[in-house]
Coordinates of C-alpha atoms in Angstrom, one line a residue:
X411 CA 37.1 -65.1 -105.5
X412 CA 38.9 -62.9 -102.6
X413 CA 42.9 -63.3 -102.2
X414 CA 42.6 -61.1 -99.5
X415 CA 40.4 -64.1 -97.9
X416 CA 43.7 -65.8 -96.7
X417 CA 45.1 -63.0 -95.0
X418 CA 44.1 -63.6 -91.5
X419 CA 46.1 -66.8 -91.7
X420 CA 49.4 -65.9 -93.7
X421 CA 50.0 -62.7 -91.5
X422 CA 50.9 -64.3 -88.3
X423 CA 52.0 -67.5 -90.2
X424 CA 55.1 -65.2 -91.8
X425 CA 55.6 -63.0 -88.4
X426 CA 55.8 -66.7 -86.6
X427 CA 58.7 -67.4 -89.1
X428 CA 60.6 -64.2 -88.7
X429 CA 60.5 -64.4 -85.4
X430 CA 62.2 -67.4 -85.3
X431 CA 64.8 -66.2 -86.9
X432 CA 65.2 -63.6 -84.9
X433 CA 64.7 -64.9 -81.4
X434 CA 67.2 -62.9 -79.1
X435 CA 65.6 -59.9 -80.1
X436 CA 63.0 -59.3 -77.7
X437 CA 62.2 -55.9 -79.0
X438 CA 61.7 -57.0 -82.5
X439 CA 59.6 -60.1 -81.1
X440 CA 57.2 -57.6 -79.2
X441 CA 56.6 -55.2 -81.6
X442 CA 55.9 -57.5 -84.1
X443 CA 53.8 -59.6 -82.4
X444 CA 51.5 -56.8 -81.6
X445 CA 51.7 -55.5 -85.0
X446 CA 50.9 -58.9 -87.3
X447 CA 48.0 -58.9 -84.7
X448 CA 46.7 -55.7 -85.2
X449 CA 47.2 -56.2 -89.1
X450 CA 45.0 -59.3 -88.8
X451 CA 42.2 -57.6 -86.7
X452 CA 42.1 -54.9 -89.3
X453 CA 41.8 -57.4 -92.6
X454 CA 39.4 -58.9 -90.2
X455 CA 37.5 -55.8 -89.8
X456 CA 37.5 -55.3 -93.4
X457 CA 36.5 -58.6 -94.8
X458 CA 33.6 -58.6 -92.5
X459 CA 32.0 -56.0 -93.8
X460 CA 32.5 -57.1 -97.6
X461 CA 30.8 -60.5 -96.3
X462 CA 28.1 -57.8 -94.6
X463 CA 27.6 -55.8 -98.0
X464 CA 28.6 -58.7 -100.8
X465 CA 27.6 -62.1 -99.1
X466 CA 30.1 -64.8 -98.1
X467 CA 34.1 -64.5 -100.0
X468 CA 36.0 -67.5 -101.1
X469 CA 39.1 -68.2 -102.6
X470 CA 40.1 -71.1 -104.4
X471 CA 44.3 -71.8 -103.9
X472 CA 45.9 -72.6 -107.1
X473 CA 42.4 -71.7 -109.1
X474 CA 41.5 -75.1 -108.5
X475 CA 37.5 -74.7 -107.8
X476 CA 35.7 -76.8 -105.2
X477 CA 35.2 -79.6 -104.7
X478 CA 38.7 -81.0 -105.7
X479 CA 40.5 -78.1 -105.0
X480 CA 41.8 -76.3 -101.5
X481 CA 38.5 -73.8 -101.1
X482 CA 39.3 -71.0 -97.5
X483 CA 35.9 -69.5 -96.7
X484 CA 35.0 -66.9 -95.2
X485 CA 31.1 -66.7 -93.7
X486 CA 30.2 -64.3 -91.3
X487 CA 30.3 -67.5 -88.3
X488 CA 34.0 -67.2 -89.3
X489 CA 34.7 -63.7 -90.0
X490 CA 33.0 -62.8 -86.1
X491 CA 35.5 -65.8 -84.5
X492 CA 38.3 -64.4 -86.7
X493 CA 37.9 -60.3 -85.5
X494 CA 37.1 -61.7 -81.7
X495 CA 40.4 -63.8 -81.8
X496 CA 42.8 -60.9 -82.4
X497 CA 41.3 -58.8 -79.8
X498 CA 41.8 -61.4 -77.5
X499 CA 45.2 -62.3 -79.1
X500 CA 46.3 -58.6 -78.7
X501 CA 44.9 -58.3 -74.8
X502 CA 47.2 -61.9 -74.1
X503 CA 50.2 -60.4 -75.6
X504 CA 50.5 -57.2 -74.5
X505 CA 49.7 -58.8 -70.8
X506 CA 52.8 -61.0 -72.0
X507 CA 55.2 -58.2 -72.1
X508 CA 55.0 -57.5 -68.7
X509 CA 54.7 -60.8 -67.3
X510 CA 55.6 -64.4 -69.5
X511 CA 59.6 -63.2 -68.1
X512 CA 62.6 -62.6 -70.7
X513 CA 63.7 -66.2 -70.9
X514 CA 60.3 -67.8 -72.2
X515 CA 60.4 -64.4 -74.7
X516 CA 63.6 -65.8 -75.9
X517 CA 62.7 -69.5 -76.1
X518 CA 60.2 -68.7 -79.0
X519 CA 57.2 -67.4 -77.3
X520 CA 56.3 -64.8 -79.5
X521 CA 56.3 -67.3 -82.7
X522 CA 54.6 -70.7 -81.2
X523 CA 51.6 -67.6 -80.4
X524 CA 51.5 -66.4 -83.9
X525 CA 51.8 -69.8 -85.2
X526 CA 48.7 -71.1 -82.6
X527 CA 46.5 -67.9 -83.9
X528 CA 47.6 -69.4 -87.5
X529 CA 45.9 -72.6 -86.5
X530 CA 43.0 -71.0 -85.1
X531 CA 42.3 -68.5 -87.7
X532 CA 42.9 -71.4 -90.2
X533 CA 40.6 -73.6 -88.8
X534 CA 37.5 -71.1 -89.0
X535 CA 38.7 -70.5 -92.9
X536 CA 39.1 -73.6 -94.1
X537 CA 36.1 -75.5 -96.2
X538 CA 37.2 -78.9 -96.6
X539 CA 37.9 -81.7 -93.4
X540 CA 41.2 -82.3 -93.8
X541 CA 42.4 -79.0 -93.7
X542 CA 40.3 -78.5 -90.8
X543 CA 42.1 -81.2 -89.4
X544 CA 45.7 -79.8 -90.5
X545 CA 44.6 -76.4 -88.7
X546 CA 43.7 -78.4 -85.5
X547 CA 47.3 -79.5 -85.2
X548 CA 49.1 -76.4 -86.3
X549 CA 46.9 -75.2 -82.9
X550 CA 47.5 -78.4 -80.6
X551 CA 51.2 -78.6 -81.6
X552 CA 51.6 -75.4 -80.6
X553 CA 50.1 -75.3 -77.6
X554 CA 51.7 -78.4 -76.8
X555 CA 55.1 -75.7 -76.7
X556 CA 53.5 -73.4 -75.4
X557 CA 52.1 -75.3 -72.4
X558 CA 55.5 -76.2 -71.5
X559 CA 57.6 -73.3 -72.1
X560 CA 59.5 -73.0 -68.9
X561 CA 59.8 -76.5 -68.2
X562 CA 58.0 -76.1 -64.5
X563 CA 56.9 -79.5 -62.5
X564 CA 53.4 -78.9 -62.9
X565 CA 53.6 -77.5 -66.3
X566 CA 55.2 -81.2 -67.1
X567 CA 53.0 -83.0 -65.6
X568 CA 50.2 -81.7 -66.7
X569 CA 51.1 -81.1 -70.6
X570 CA 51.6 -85.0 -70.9
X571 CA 48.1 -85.3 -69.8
X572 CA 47.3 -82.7 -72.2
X573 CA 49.1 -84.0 -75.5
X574 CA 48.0 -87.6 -74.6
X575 CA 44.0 -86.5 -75.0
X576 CA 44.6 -84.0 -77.9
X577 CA 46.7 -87.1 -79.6
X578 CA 44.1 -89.7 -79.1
X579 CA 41.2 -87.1 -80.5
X580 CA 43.6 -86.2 -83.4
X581 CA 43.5 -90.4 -83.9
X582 CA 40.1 -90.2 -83.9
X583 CA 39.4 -87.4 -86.3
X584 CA 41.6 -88.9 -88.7
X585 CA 39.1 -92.2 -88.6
X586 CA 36.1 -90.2 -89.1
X587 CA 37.6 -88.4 -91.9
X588 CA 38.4 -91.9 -93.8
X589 CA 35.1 -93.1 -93.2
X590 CA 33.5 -90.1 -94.3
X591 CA 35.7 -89.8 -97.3
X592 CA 34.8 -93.6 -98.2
X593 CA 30.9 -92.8 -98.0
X594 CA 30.6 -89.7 -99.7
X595 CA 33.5 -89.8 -101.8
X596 CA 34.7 -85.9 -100.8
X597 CA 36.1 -83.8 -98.3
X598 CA 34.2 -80.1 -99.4
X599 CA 33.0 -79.1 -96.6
X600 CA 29.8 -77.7 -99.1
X601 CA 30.4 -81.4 -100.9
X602 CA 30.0 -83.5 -98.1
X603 CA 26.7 -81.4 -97.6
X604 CA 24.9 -82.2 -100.8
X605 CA 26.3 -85.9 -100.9
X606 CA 24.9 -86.5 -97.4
X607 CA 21.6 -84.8 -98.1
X608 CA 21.6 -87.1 -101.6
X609 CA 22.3 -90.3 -99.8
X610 CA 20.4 -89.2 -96.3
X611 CA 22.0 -89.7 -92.7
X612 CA 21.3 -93.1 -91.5
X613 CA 22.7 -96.1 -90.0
X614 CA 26.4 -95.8 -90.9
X615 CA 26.6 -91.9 -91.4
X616 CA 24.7 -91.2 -87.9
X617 CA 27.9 -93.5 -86.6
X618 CA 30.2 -91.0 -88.3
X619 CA 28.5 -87.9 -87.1
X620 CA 28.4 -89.6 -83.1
X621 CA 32.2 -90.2 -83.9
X622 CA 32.6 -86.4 -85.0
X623 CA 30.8 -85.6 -82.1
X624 CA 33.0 -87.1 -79.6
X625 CA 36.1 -85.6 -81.4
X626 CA 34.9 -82.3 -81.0
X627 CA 33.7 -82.7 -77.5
X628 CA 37.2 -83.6 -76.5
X629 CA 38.8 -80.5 -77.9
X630 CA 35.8 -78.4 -76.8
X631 CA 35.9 -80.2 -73.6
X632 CA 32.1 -80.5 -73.6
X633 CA 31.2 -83.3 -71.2
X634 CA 34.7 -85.0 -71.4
X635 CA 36.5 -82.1 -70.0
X636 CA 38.4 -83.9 -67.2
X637 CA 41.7 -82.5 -68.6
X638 CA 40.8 -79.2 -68.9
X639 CA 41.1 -77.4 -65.5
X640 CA 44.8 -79.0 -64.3
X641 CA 46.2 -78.2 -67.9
X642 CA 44.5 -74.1 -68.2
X643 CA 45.8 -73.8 -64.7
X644 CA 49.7 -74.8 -65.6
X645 CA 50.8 -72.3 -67.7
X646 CA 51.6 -68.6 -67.3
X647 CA 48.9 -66.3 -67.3
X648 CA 48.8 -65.0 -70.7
X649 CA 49.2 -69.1 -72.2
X650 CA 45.9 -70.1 -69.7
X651 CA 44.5 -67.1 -71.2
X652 CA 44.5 -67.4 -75.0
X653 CA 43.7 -71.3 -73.9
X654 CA 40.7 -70.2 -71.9
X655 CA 40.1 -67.8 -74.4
X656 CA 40.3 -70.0 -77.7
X657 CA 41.3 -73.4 -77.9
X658 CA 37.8 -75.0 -76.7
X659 CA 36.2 -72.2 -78.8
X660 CA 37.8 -73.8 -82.2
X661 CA 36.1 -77.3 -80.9
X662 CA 32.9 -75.5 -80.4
X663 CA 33.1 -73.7 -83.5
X664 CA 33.9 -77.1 -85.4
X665 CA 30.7 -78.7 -83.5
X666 CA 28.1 -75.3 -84.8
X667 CA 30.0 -76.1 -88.4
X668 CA 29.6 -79.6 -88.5
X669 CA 25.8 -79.6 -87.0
X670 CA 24.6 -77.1 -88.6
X671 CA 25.8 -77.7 -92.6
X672 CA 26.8 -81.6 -92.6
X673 CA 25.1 -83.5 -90.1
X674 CA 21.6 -81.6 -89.4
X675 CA 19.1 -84.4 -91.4
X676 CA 18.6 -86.4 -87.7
X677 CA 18.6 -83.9 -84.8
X678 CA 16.6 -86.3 -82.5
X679 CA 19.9 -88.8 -82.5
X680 CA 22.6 -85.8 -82.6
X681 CA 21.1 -82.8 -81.3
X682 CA 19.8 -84.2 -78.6
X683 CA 22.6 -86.1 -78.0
X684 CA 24.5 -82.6 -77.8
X685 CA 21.7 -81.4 -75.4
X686 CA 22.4 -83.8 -72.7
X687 CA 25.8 -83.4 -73.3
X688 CA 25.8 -79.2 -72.7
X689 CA 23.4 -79.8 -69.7
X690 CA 25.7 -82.3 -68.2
X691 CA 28.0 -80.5 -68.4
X692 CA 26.8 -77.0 -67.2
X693 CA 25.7 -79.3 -63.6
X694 CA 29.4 -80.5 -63.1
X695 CA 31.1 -77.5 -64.0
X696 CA 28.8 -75.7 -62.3
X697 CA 29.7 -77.5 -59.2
X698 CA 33.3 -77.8 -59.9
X699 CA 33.1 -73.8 -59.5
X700 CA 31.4 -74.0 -56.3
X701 CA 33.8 -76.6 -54.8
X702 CA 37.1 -74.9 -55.1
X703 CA 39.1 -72.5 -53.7
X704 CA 41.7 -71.8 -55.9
X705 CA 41.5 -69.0 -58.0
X706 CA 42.8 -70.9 -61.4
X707 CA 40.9 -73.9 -60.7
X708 CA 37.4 -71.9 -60.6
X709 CA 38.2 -70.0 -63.6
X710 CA 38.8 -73.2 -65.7
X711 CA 35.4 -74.5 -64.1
X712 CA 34.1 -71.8 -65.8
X713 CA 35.4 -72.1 -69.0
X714 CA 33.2 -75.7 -69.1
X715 CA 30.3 -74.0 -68.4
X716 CA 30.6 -71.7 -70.4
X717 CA 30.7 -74.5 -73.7
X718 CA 27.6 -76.5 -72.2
X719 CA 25.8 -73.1 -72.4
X720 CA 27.0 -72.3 -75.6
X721 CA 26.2 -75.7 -77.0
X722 CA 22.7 -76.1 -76.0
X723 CA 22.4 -73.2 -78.2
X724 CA 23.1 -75.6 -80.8
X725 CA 21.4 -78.6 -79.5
X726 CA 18.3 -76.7 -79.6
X727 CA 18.5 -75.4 -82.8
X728 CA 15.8 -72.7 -83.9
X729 CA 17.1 -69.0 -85.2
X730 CA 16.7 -67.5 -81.8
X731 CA 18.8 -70.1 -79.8
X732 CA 21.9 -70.4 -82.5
X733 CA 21.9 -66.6 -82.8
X734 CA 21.9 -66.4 -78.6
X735 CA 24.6 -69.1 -78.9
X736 CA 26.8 -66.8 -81.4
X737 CA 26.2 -63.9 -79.0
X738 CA 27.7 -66.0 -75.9
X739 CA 30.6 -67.3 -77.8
X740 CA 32.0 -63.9 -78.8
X741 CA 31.2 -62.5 -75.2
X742 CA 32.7 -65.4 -73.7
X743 CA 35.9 -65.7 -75.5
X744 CA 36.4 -62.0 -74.8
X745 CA 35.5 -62.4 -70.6
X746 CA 37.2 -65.9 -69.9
X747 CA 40.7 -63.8 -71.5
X748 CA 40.2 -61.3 -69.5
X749 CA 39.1 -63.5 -66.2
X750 CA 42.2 -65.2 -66.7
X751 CA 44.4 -62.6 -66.9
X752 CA 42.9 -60.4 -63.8
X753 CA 43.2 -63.5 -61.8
X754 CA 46.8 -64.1 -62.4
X755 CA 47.2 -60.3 -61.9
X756 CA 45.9 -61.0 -58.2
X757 CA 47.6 -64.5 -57.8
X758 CA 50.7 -62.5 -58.8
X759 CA 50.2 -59.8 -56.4
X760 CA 49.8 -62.3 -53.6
X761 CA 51.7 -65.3 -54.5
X762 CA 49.5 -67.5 -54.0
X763 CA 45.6 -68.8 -55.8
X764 CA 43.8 -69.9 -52.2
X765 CA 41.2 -67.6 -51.6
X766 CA 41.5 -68.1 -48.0
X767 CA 44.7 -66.6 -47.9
X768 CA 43.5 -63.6 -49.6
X769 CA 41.9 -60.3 -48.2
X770 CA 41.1 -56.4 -48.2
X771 CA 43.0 -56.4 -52.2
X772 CA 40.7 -53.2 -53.6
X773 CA 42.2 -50.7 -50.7
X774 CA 45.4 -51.3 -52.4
X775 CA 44.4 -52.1 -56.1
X776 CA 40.7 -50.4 -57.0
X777 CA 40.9 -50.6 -60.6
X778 CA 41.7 -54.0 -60.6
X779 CA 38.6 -54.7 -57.9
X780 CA 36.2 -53.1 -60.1
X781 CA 37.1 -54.2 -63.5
X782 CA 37.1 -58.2 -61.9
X783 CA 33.7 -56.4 -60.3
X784 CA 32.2 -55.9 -64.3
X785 CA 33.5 -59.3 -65.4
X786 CA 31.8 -61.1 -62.9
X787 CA 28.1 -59.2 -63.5
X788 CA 29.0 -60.2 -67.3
X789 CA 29.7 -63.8 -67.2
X790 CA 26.8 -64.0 -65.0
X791 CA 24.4 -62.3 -67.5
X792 CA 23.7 -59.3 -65.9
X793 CA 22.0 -56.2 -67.8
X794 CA 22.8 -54.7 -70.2
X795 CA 26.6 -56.2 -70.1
X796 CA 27.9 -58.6 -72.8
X797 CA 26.7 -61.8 -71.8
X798 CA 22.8 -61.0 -71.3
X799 CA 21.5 -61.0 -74.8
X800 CA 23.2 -64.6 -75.7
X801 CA 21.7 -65.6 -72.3
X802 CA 18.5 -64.4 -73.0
X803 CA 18.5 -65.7 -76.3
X804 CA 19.6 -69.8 -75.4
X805 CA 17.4 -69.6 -72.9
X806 CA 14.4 -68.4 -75.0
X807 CA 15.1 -70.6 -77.6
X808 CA 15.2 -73.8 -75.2
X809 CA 11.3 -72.5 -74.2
X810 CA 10.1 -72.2 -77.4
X811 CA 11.0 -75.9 -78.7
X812 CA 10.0 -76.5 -74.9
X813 CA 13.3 -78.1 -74.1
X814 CA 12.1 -76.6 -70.1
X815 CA 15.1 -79.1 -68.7
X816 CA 17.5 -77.3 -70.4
X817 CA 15.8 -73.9 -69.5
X818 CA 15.8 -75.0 -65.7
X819 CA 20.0 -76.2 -66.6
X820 CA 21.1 -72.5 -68.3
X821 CA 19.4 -71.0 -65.6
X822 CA 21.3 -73.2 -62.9
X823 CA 24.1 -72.6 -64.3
X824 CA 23.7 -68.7 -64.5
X825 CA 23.4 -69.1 -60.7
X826 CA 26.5 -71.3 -59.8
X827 CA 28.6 -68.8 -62.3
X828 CA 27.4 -66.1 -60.4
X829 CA 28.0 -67.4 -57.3
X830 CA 31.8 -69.4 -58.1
X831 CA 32.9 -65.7 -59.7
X832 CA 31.3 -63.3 -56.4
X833 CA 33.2 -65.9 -54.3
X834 CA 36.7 -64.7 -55.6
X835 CA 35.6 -61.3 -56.0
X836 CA 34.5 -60.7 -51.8
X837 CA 37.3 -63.3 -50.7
X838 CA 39.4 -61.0 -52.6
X839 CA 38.8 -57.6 -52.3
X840 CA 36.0 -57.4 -49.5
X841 CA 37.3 -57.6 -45.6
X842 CA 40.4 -56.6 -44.2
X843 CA 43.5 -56.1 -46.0
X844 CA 46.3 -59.2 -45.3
X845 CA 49.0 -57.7 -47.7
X846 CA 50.0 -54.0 -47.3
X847 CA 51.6 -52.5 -50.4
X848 CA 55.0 -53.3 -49.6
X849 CA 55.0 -57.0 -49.1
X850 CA 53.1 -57.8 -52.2
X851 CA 55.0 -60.5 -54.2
X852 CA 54.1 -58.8 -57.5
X853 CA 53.3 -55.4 -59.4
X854 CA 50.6 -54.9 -61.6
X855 CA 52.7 -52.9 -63.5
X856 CA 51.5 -53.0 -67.1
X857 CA 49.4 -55.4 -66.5
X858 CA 46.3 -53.7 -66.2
X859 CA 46.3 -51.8 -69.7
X860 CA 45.4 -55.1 -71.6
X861 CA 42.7 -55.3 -69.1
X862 CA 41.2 -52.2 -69.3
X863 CA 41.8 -53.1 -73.3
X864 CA 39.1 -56.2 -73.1
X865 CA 37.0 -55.0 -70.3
X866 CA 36.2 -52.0 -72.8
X867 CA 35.4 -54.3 -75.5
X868 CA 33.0 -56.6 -73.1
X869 CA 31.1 -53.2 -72.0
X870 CA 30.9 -52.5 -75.6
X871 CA 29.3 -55.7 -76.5
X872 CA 26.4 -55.1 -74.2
X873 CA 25.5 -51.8 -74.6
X874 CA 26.8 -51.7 -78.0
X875 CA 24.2 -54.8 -78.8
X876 CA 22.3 -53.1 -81.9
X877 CA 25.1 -51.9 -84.1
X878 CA 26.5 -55.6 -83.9
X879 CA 23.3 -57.8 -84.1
X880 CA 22.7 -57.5 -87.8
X881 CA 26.1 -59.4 -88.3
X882 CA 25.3 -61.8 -85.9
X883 CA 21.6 -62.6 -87.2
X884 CA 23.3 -62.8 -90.6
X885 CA 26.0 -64.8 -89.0
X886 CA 23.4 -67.4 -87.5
X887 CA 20.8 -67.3 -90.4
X888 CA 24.3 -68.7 -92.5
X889 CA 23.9 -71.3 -90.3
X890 CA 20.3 -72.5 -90.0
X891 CA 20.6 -71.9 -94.2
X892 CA 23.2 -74.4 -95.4
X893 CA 22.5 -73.6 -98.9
X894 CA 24.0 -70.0 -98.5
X895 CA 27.4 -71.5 -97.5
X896 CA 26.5 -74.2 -100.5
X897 CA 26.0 -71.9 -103.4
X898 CA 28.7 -69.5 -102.6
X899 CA 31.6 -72.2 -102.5
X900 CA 30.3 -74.6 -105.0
X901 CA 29.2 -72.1 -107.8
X902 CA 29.3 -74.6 -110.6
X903 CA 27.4 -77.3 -109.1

């Protein structure tokens, strides 16, 4: 047992409740902010290597051992999402500073953040259901603040869109919990394992898992994503930014957890069920991208395609495609932050998100042309940046269980990234320059530092591939393994 194990989740959960307290300091609110997040990232850091050098920790709250008691768990899977979420945390809030304005800093920004990463961290912790759930809505209800902090028309209207979808999948979640709870009789996460292995996954189970399945899929926003790009879009930059950066993640996180240790005994029903979901998806994402002109609405695009290709590393489900699929989640929670946050650098330099109204921006603003320049070569999988090596992997692990319609999909999809993301970069910053320095509606004064911040860490990623593959290849054999995750939480069964 590892009280250090809970950490990641009570750090930002006390400087949340400070900071309430404290609310018209805006200095105090900054600097601690930044620091709880750095303290996290650091734990983070630490506890990943004892899970590295001494296998996976656990602690049991209260000494109560599982399954009756609260069990937080921390594999590798969670310890990667954990580490990955305050770097992308720490880019959003330093971009924040310079541009979220002093009266949303006032109106609790600053706490409803630390109390969202609470969620988030607490929802890759936790080993039982119902906390997973609780976690969920520490997240949702504070996003649901956060997406409506400033009290703007759109923000409005889109935010009751938002809570309406998140509240009907919270229904939902609490239904398939019930049923599950009334079939197996537990809510272990590493309980509900062995029961459903004992009792095998048929008829009424498969029903719960298609049920899970569509929960997930909502808050991922895998197939049913119809919400997704008018609410990402509303908020300021740095809100879209930890959104695009996380909140989808935690669903696709909760769909590898739930696939991988619970329901894994019929992958012909739910597997491929979650293959013709992803590739679904990847097509009309993929031509969302391609069809707009707005900057915000093709970044969201992107953020769908970015799950269907992540999930059919899942749907697939060999050692090669889960690990690729690991790879690309970490890449692409780091690259969507920071594609979100360079393009409402631009949009505030120019005042507006139509490309066609845009021209000629890297005379003025180079740094900022070639670090959007990077990004776009690694969302698109280009060698030897971040996202190549996940791609690489999905896509060789669709070949081998000769899954060649999701091979031809991945591939697609590589194609209408790369093309959506050059489309803003040459309408952008190729041709003649519109906007001379002095009429710019912006600055991009301290906005670039938490760019250069996660565009450092993407470049890493790729050519840093070898000194961070043995954690994810112990990450993904956790997964294809249940029995790891089983024997470290329930050590007297």
């Amino acid at each position: 047992m590892n009280n250090l194990v809970i950490l990641p989740l009570l750090i930002p959960l006390l400087a949340g409740i400070i900071l309430v307290i404290f609310r018209q300091n805006i200095l105090l609110q900054r600097w601690l902010s930044m620091v709880a997040i750095l303290s996290t990232g650091g734990v983070a850091s630490y506890l990943l290597q004892m899970v590295s050098d001494y296998g996976i920790q656990t602690l049991a709250i209260g000494g109560w051992e599982a399954p009756f008691g609260i069990i937080f768990v921390l594999d590798m899977f969670a310890g990667l999402l954990i580490l990955t979420t305050s770097i992308v945390s720490l880019g959003c809030i330093l971009y924040a500073f310079n541009s979220i304005g002093s009266e949303r800093e006032q109106f609790y920004f600053y706490p409803f953040m630390l109390f969202l990463i609470t969620g988030v961290n607490g929802s890759f912790l936790t080993g039982d259901i119902f906390n997973l759930f609780v976690c969920f809505e520490v997240m949702l209800i504070s996003s649901y603040v956060l997406i409506s902090l400033g009290g703007t028309k759109v923000q409005l209207r889109q935010s009751i869109k938002y809570i309406v979808i998140n509240i009907m999948s919270s229904t939902m979640f609490l239904l398939g919990i019930a049923y599950l709870y009334a079939i197996t009789g537990t809510l272990n996460l590493a309980h509900l394992s062995v029961r459903i292995a004992e009792v095998g996954q048929e008829g009424m189970l498969t029903t719960v898992a298609i049920l899970f399945l569509t929960v997930f899929s909502l808050k991922a926003a895998l197939f049913l994503y119809f919400w997704l790009p008018g609410s990402y879009g509303a908020p300021p930059t740095a809100i879209g930014a930890i959104f695009g950066a996380l909140l989808t993640k935690v669903g696709v996180y909760a769909l590898f957890r739930m696939f991988t240790l619970i329901f894994y005994h019929q992958p012909e029903i739910t597997h491929m069920l979650l293959g013709m979901m992803a590739a679904i998806t990847m097509i009309l994402g993929g031509l969302g991208a391609i069809c707009h002109w707005d900057i915000r609405k093709i970044i969201a695009y992107n953020v769908i395609i970015a799950v269907g290709f992540i999930v059919s590393g899942l749907a697939v489900f060999t050692a090669t495609a889960v690990t690729g699929g690991i790879y690309y989640l970490i890449h692409d929670m780091i690259g969507k932050a920071l594609l979100f946050l360079l393009g409402g650098t631009i949009i505030g330099i120019t005042g507006t998100g139509k490309l066609k109204e845009m021209s000629g921006l890297i005379r003025n603003h180079p740094l900022l042309g070639w670090m959007f320049f990077i990004t776009v070569l690694a969302l698109a999988g280009i060698p030897p940046l971040s996202g190549f090596i996940g791609k690489v992997l999905v896509i060789k692990g669709t070949m081998e269980m000769e899954f060649y319609w999701l091979t031809v999909v991945g591939l697609l999809s590589s194609l209408m990234v790369l093309y959506s993301v050059m489309k803003i970069f040459i309408n952008v910053f190729w041709g003649e320059t519109y906007l001379s320095k002095d009429k710019e509606k912006g600055t991009t004064y301290g906005l670039l530092f938490p760019c250069v911040l996660l565009t450092t860490v993407s470049i890493a990623l790729g050519l840093g591939v070898e000194g961070i593959t043995c954690y994810i290849e112990q990450a993904a054999n956790g997964l294809m393994n249940p029995d790891i995750y089983i024997k470290a939480v329930l050590k007297s069964i």
